[in-house]
Amino acid sequence: MTLALASVALAVILIPAPAAAAPLERFFRVGAGQYAFTPASLRANPGDTITIELHSTDVTHGLYVDGYDVSAEAQPGQPAALTFIASRAGVFRLRCSVTCGTLHPFMLGRLVVGPNWTLARAAALAGLAVLAAPLTLRKAAE
Amino acid sequence: MKRLALTRSPWLKAALKSRWPQFIAAALLLAGFLFVIVSGLLGTPVGSRNFGIIAVWILWWALLILAAVPLAGRGWCAVCPIPLAGDWLQRGALLGPSGRPPRGLNRRLPKALRNIWLQNGVFTLMALFSAVILTNPRVTALALAGMLAAAIGLSAVYERRAFCRAVCPVGGFIGLYAQAAPLELRVADTAVCAACASKACYNGSESGYGCPWGVFPAGLARNSTCGLCLECLRACPKDNIALNLRPFGGDLEKPAARLDEAFKAFLMLGAALAYAAILLGPWGGLKAAALAVGSPAWLAYAAAFLFICFGLLPGLFWLAVRLGQVFAAPRRRTARRSDFALAASALVPLGLMFWAAFSLSFVFANAVYVLNVFSDPLGWGWDLFGAAGLAWQPLLTSWGLPLQIGALVVGAFWAARVARRAAAQGGFHALPVTGYAFGLTLAMMGLLL
Amino acid sequence: MRAETLARLLVLGLAAAAVGFPLAARQRPPLLHARLAEQGGWAPDVLRAEAGQPLTVRLTSDDVLHGFGVGRTDFEAVLVEPGKVTEVTLTFDQPGIYTYYCTVWCGLNHWRMRGVIEVRGSDVQAGAPTPPLYAQLGIDIDAPHPAETTPAERPNALAAPVVALEFSFDQYAAASPAQLWSSLGNQPGLENLTDAQRWDLVAALWARQTSPAALAEGETIFRQDCAACHGPQGAGDGLYADDLASAGQAAMQGLAGAPDMLMQSPPDWQDPAILLGASPALLQGKLLRGGMGTGMPMWGAIYTDEQLWHVVAYLYTLQMDYP
């Protein structure tokens, strides 16, 4: 039983997401104001060429993409763009990279590259863990 | 359940019995605490470049929630600088007992305050202003100065550490989550205590103060109320106090049922969910509302926060427990109230892991600020260690997500185990409570991932 | 007891050091703090210096990214970052009053972030300053100035007929393109030109007053300092245009006086009747003096006359083509 649960858990972690469609050029116009990006969530497929044009609406903001280590900074009225190839699949945080006020460290968004199975995998693992919990207790009792 | 008594090592025991290591740690931390207040008041108002904000809300918070509490329970309380000045005032000494009677009014803490309801209240109050406290150095400095002043003031009126026991908003949740830690202070043999006439651990002796937390060690079954100050270890004439390593979650084997602690658990879960939504979520309006203290939007936010923590979460939990009772005994009509608090012990590991997962998301992303503020603590252009100009760069970005998922999965697993134990003890079915914990885990995953 | 004394000294010593160290190390003179205009702007907002003597300024920002520039000097602006300190040294050759200002857009009231440096010195230049050109010409720069006629097609300097025509800077400055177009109709030798040709000729005469380099500088200034309100194409639809309009309505409730002088949206220069009805002296006057309450900043303290004329030359390219 334990073995079965463990192998299911392994499968949940390792099973690959389906291959994505042909790469595209994607353009996002992202607004930045204290303390949110709009839209806050961007989607792309692996291999896509992503261009993000950053439009600040109040003070200077930046946009940093976790995992890709690219960033741009824009003053209000002077949009800035950054372009990169979405070579890695997964969920990546977008963070403001220019101190823009009190909640600046929490000005966040996200970039999802490929089908987002992270949440589903995490939920499945939690479910397995909950199922496995009573088994470990029974064993301890024996 | 196996225990390993650290106090069996003579070398370690001598180090624990000596007041110096603990005292030096607390004295240094007091200096740091005062420096946090001064830098918060005089330094740059920009939180991310002010020592006060970064040292407290990134460095201390990360060490507390990711290391100190999960590994050592109330280990932080053992070296916390806040009670130092009040203790000195009361005892007339910083080290060993002077033999003189305690100073101050030395009243007994009213019975109504010998629980953590007041701590729940203070925490709630601070939680409502958290977006400001967390980011504004002036406000952080005033909050900390207020805590220090309250600790000193209360020690002049009440005996022992009244602030720690009844007021400290941090101590409340540390105590709750300390139950999950693999470290405990217990008596080695209760029979020895029963035969002991002096009860020096509670009353004090010339070698140690009576328990500052007002606890009789022989009665300790859980970590919540023990501050790990080690005075009983020093006072005990029978050498009957042990500091034990134990498996994680030792106190949750036989969960206790206290309503004040149950509500602390709801409060902590609610706060973790709320902060995840406010601080890490994409909703700019929510952030603005949490910041605009006093505005109608903030009032709505405060009302929602209070409703989630004191209405929604306990309400749903009550339903889950009631459902568990019905599953177990369909015929019984009345709801047993003790089951509610008993089952809430499952929320202890769940909440601890929620906070770990939540904290992981911002601690490493902002870790570079720690280096910045040690080089230029006040934002005055100093460069003490050459790291003032280090550019911001989030650290461990690829590890953050797996670690967070891991923490939440562990939390769900652990909660399910404790729920089952509590259910066996109370005689209700564990499934609905487990389902509640799983549901909250999914909600937290949705907010964090 | 000796251990106790040591412990007490340790606690008191550490506490005194923690509090005393920052107090002892406080900055003198204090930092120059940049704050949003809504939070008070620069603090302090007056600095004093001696001509020829270096003035060291240590800058920091209390909230968001700002910049520090000094008007009508060749000092290169620096960024002022939140919680960090930037040190600059300024030297003024001439005594006078210089304006320092924020160079990074930080909200609707960004341009209200200004302070002055009073530079004292012995060699004060005597004589009253010359009044600006619009005042010499008697132009009321706040009066409406619609063009009576507008071109059917966009005037193009390259398509203009080649004519020998004297056209001085003073002539250029004094009349709007529409006025010039009208007066060219009475000019001997130009009677045979079509309306469109005459407009093309206006564009060509305008082109004579500037150069590609000057236009480029004018455009740079426009993009950097004007577009956020006036819009990237000058249509009056910049990022802050709506905020200006609503701020104006709010201000109107509190202020007595001419309501047309309160915060208002910028004009639509994509409308030829508006831009081609304005003379260069009028536009330069607006830039120089500012809108006196409309939200349009006063640029006279920041840019040199030459730079302002470059901006004026660039503005007309929104309605006319010239290289």
XYZ file of N, CA and C in Angstrom, chain A:
426
model
N 0.839 -1.206 0.000
C 0.000 0.000 0.000
C 0.874 1.256 0.000
N 1.860 1.263 0.922
C 2.771 2.404 0.985
C 3.507 2.569 -0.334
N 3.934 1.389 -0.858
C 4.680 1.403 -2.123
C 3.809 1.991 -3.239
N 2.540 1.542 -3.244
C 1.614 2.024 -4.271
C 1.466 3.541 -4.179
N 1.271 4.038 -2.952
C 1.103 5.490 -2.776
C 2.357 6.236 -3.205
N 3.510 5.672 -2.825
C 4.769 6.329 -3.175
C 4.939 6.397 -4.686
N 4.574 5.286 -5.376
C 4.761 5.306 -6.831
C 3.771 6.257 -7.499
N 2.564 6.346 -6.932
C 1.607 7.322 -7.476
C 2.159 8.745 -7.288
N 2.725 8.997 -6.104
C 3.276 10.319 -5.833
C 4.396 10.661 -6.807
N 5.238 9.677 -7.055
C 6.337 9.871 -7.996
C 5.794 10.186 -9.392
N 4.749 9.422 -9.765
C 4.136 9.649 -11.078
C 3.567 11.065 -11.163
N 2.935 11.506 -10.069
C 2.342 12.848 -10.062
C 3.418 13.905 -10.294
N 4.586 13.678 -9.679
C 5.648 14.673 -9.818
C 6.275 14.620 -11.208
N 6.467 13.408 -11.717
C 7.313 13.267 -12.900
C 6.566 13.255 -14.231
N 5.296 12.878 -14.215
C 4.593 12.708 -15.503
C 4.683 14.011 -16.296
N 5.135 13.947 -17.543
C 5.338 15.199 -18.277
C 4.016 15.758 -18.802
N 3.972 17.074 -18.856
C 2.809 17.722 -19.443
C 2.860 17.509 -20.960
N 1.706 17.555 -21.627
C 1.727 17.326 -23.080
C 2.556 18.396 -23.798
N 3.127 17.978 -24.913
C 3.967 18.911 -25.679
C 3.128 20.086 -26.164
N 3.756 21.233 -26.242
C 3.027 22.448 -26.575
C 2.917 22.634 -28.081
N 2.119 23.622 -28.466
C 1.927 23.945 -29.880
C 3.181 24.623 -30.431
N 3.148 24.896 -31.736
C 4.295 25.535 -32.384
C 4.551 26.904 -31.767
N 5.826 27.295 -31.669
C 6.162 28.582 -31.029
C 5.558 29.773 -31.767
N 5.178 30.762 -30.976
C 4.563 31.970 -31.527
C 5.338 33.185 -31.048
N 5.048 34.323 -31.672
C 5.500 35.591 -31.125
C 4.342 36.126 -30.299
N 4.611 36.443 -29.036
C 3.526 36.946 -28.194
C 3.863 38.332 -27.690
N 2.869 39.194 -27.744
C 3.057 40.563 -27.279
C 2.101 40.823 -26.124
N 2.632 41.314 -25.022
C 1.789 41.671 -23.883
C 1.996 43.140 -23.555
N 0.887 43.849 -23.408
C 0.966 45.227 -22.917
C 0.595 45.161 -21.449
N 1.566 45.381 -20.590
C 1.349 45.232 -19.152
C 1.380 46.604 -18.486
N 0.295 46.945 -17.832
C 0.244 48.189 -17.078
C 0.839 47.965 -15.696
N 1.488 48.994 -15.145
C 2.068 48.877 -13.819
C 1.694 50.094 -13.000
N 0.964 49.869 -11.909
C 0.593 50.952 -11.004
C 0.697 50.425 -9.593
N 0.816 51.335 -8.618
C 0.978 50.877 -7.238
C -0.200 50.016 -6.808
N -0.179 48.772 -6.420
C 0.989 47.903 -6.505
C 0.575 46.649 -7.251
N 0.237 46.807 -8.523
C -0.220 45.655 -9.283
C 0.153 45.802 -10.759
N 0.328 44.656 -11.388
C 0.472 44.614 -12.842
C -0.892 44.277 -13.430
N -1.231 44.887 -14.557
C -2.463 44.511 -15.241
C -2.166 44.255 -16.714
N -2.391 43.075 -17.213
C -2.827 41.882 -16.484
C -1.707 41.356 -15.592
N -2.116 40.643 -14.541
C -1.133 40.144 -13.591
C -0.646 38.754 -13.969
N -1.357 38.115 -14.880
C -0.975 36.756 -15.249
C -0.797 36.665 -16.764
N 0.364 36.204 -17.201
C 0.646 36.064 -18.629
C 0.825 34.586 -18.939
N 0.380 34.202 -20.114
C 0.483 32.805 -20.516
C 1.227 32.694 -21.828
N 2.073 31.673 -21.934
C 2.773 31.434 -23.198
C 3.098 29.949 -23.289
N 3.537 29.546 -24.449
C 3.975 28.158 -24.622
C 5.493 28.129 -24.697
N 6.091 26.999 -24.321
C 7.546 26.915 -24.420
C 8.008 27.203 -25.842
N 9.060 27.974 -25.981
C 9.581 28.317 -27.294
C 9.035 29.616 -27.843
N 7.958 30.122 -27.257
C 7.401 31.391 -27.728
C 8.393 32.535 -27.500
N 8.338 33.490 -28.414
C 9.101 34.714 -28.185
C 8.168 35.724 -27.543
N 8.509 36.128 -26.325
C 7.616 36.981 -25.551
C 8.151 38.403 -25.543
N 7.278 39.338 -25.886
C 7.629 40.749 -25.737
C 6.652 41.358 -24.751
N 7.192 41.951 -23.712
C 6.348 42.619 -22.726
C 6.632 44.111 -22.816
N 5.571 44.872 -23.074
C 5.724 46.323 -23.080
C 5.141 46.847 -21.776
N 5.979 47.488 -20.986
C 5.595 47.912 -19.643
C 5.172 49.373 -19.659
N 3.944 49.623 -19.200
C 3.416 50.997 -19.141
C 3.160 51.363 -17.689
N 3.969 52.250 -17.138
C 3.732 52.686 -15.759
C 2.648 53.738 -15.737
N 1.814 53.713 -14.710
C 0.707 54.670 -14.659
C 0.829 55.676 -13.524
N 1.767 55.483 -12.608
C 1.894 56.501 -11.553
C 3.350 56.906 -11.329
N 4.171 55.961 -10.842
C 5.579 56.267 -10.616
C 6.402 55.253 -11.413
N 7.719 55.349 -11.319
C 8.549 54.414 -12.063
C 8.410 53.004 -11.488
N 8.154 52.045 -12.357
C 8.107 50.640 -11.954
C 9.071 49.854 -12.829
N 9.374 48.651 -12.366
C 10.162 47.740 -13.172
C 9.435 46.427 -13.273
N 9.894 45.587 -14.175
C 9.328 44.244 -14.265
C 10.483 43.273 -14.406
N 10.569 42.368 -13.439
C 11.628 41.361 -13.427
C 10.956 40.014 -13.546
N 11.492 39.145 -14.407
C 10.903 37.821 -14.579
C 11.786 36.797 -13.872
N 11.246 36.190 -12.823
C 11.951 35.120 -12.115
C 12.337 34.021 -13.099
N 13.489 33.423 -12.886
C 13.866 32.267 -13.685
C 14.484 32.651 -15.013
N 14.109 33.803 -15.543
C 14.694 34.258 -16.805
C 15.697 35.384 -16.582
N 15.611 35.989 -15.386
C 16.554 37.047 -15.027
C 16.609 38.165 -16.078
N 15.451 38.574 -16.546
C 15.392 39.724 -17.468
C 14.510 40.775 -16.807
N 14.771 42.032 -17.125
C 13.943 43.069 -16.529
C 13.888 44.301 -17.408
N 12.896 45.141 -17.134
C 12.755 46.430 -17.821
C 12.235 47.425 -16.806
N 12.523 48.691 -17.027
C 12.036 49.735 -16.139
C 11.340 50.792 -16.978
N 10.206 51.276 -16.489
C 9.464 52.269 -17.265
C 8.993 53.405 -16.385
N 9.208 54.632 -16.878
C 8.615 55.809 -16.250
C 7.230 55.995 -16.828
N 6.337 56.661 -16.087
C 5.027 56.966 -16.666
C 5.197 57.747 -17.967
N 4.428 57.370 -18.966
C 4.488 58.077 -20.239
C 5.623 57.626 -21.126
N 6.515 56.797 -20.602
C 7.635 56.316 -21.415
C 7.753 54.804 -21.289
N 6.937 54.078 -22.083
C 6.918 52.626 -21.974
C 8.289 52.012 -22.289
N 8.534 50.858 -21.698
C 9.764 50.123 -21.982
C 9.381 48.700 -22.344
N 10.204 48.069 -23.152
C 9.868 46.717 -23.601
C 11.007 45.767 -23.276
N 10.655 44.503 -23.076
C 11.688 43.488 -22.960
C 11.235 42.261 -23.732
N 12.180 41.605 -24.366
C 11.879 40.459 -25.217
C 12.754 39.294 -24.801
N 12.159 38.129 -24.692
C 12.948 36.944 -24.393
C 12.220 35.726 -24.927
N 12.952 34.627 -25.024
C 12.347 33.387 -25.505
C 11.994 32.519 -24.304
N 10.742 32.085 -24.257
C 10.260 31.300 -23.118
C 10.800 29.879 -23.232
N 12.079 29.722 -22.884
C 12.714 28.427 -23.083
C 12.388 27.437 -21.969
N 12.009 27.957 -20.794
C 11.748 27.055 -19.669
C 10.265 27.033 -19.352
N 9.729 25.839 -19.179
C 8.318 25.714 -18.811
C 8.176 25.873 -17.308
N 6.992 26.297 -16.886
C 6.735 26.415 -15.457
C 6.015 27.709 -15.119
N 5.930 27.987 -13.827
C 5.296 29.208 -13.356
C 6.382 30.115 -12.800
N 6.427 31.344 -13.260
C 7.477 32.269 -12.839
C 6.838 33.546 -12.310
N 7.390 34.051 -11.219
C 6.875 35.293 -10.653
C 7.359 36.476 -11.487
N 6.474 37.447 -11.666
C 6.888 38.749 -12.173
C 6.988 39.645 -10.948
N 8.066 40.384 -10.839
C 8.236 41.246 -9.672
C 8.585 42.654 -10.117
N 8.063 43.625 -9.389
C 8.494 44.994 -9.645
C 9.945 45.107 -9.174
N 10.791 45.712 -9.987
C 12.218 45.757 -9.669
C 12.711 47.158 -9.335
N 11.798 48.122 -9.250
C 12.191 49.478 -8.854
C 11.342 49.850 -7.634
N 11.999 50.203 -6.550
C 11.252 50.532 -5.334
C 10.197 51.582 -5.649
N 8.937 51.224 -5.429
C 7.854 52.085 -5.924
C 6.890 52.468 -4.827
N 7.319 52.318 -3.570
C 6.441 52.677 -2.472
C 6.410 51.571 -1.433
N 5.530 51.726 -0.447
C 5.594 50.859 0.727
C 5.418 49.380 0.378
N 4.465 49.041 -0.464
C 4.217 47.620 -0.727
C 4.986 47.114 -1.952
N 6.012 47.859 -2.342
C 6.781 47.465 -3.521
C 7.196 45.986 -3.535
N 7.720 45.425 -2.422
C 8.156 44.021 -2.509
C 7.014 43.056 -2.828
N 5.795 43.533 -2.699
C 4.661 42.645 -2.935
C 3.918 42.992 -4.221
N 4.563 43.756 -5.087
C 3.970 44.031 -6.396
C 4.389 42.887 -7.317
N 3.465 41.947 -7.495
C 3.809 40.679 -8.148
C 2.817 40.334 -9.244
N 3.291 39.531 -10.169
C 2.421 38.946 -11.178
C 2.984 37.576 -11.475
N 2.529 36.948 -12.544
C 3.153 35.671 -12.858
C 3.122 35.393 -14.357
N 4.085 34.594 -14.750
C 4.175 34.151 -16.135
C 4.051 32.637 -16.120
N 3.101 32.118 -16.879
C 2.920 30.677 -16.956
C 3.379 30.231 -18.335
N 4.406 29.409 -18.380
C 4.911 28.901 -19.651
C 4.507 27.435 -19.759
N 3.714 27.140 -20.763
C 3.237 25.774 -20.941
C 1.986 25.533 -20.123
N 1.411 24.345 -20.242
C 0.221 24.056 -19.440
C 0.585 24.079 -17.968
N -0.237 24.748 -17.158
C 0.094 24.912 -15.744
C -0.401 23.720 -14.951
N 0.478 22.751 -14.789
C 0.107 21.573 -14.021
C 0.605 21.672 -12.588
N 1.302 22.745 -12.265
C 1.891 22.850 -10.927
C 0.827 22.728 -9.850
N -0.247 23.520 -10.019
C -1.291 23.511 -8.996
C -1.930 22.131 -8.898
N -2.198 21.518 -10.063
C -2.831 20.202 -10.065
C -1.918 19.171 -9.406
N -0.639 19.234 -9.742
C 0.307 18.289 -9.136
C 0.358 18.481 -7.625
N 0.464 19.765 -7.211
C 0.558 20.057 -5.781
C -0.688 19.559 -5.063
N -1.855 19.808 -5.666
C -3.105 19.364 -5.045
C -3.146 17.841 -4.948
N -2.702 17.163 -6.010
C -2.698 15.701 -5.998
C -1.769 15.172 -4.915
N -0.603 15.808 -4.783
C 0.338 15.378 -3.742
C -0.272 15.563 -2.351
N -0.940 16.703 -2.149
C -1.575 16.944 -0.850
C -2.642 15.883 -0.586
N -3.392 15.558 -1.633
C -4.423 14.526 -1.484
C -3.822 13.181 -1.098
N -2.737 12.813 -1.787
C -2.059 11.559 -1.464
C -1.543 11.580 -0.032
N -1.011 12.728 0.375
C -0.460 12.835 1.726
C -1.560 12.622 2.763
N -2.720 13.211 2.491
C -3.838 13.060 3.418
C -4.281 11.604 3.487
N -4.280 10.940 2.331
C -4.660 9.527 2.307
C -3.633 8.664 3.031
N -2.364 9.046 2.884
C -1.299 8.231 3.461
C -1.234 8.376 4.974
N -1.712 9.504 5.493
C -1.547 9.789 6.924
C -2.060 8.679 7.844
N -3.290 8.173 7.632
C -3.779 7.132 8.546
C -2.921 5.873 8.506
N -2.357 5.563 7.325
C -1.525 4.359 7.205
C -0.330 4.434 8.147
N 0.290 5.610 8.207
C 1.476 5.744 9.056
C 1.094 5.586 10.525
N -0.115 5.992 10.864
C -0.554 5.860 12.258
C -0.774 4.407 12.617
N -1.419 3.678 11.710
C -1.712 2.270 11.972
C -0.404 1.520 12.198
N 0.569 1.842 11.358
C 1.860 1.178 11.466
C 2.485 1.454 12.841
N 2.374 2.703 13.267
C 2.947 3.068 14.566
C 2.248 2.311 15.691
N 0.931 2.139 15.533
C 0.172 1.438 16.568
C 0.604 -0.018 16.664
N 0.875 -0.615 15.495
C 1.324 -2.014 15.513
C 2.701 -2.086 16.146
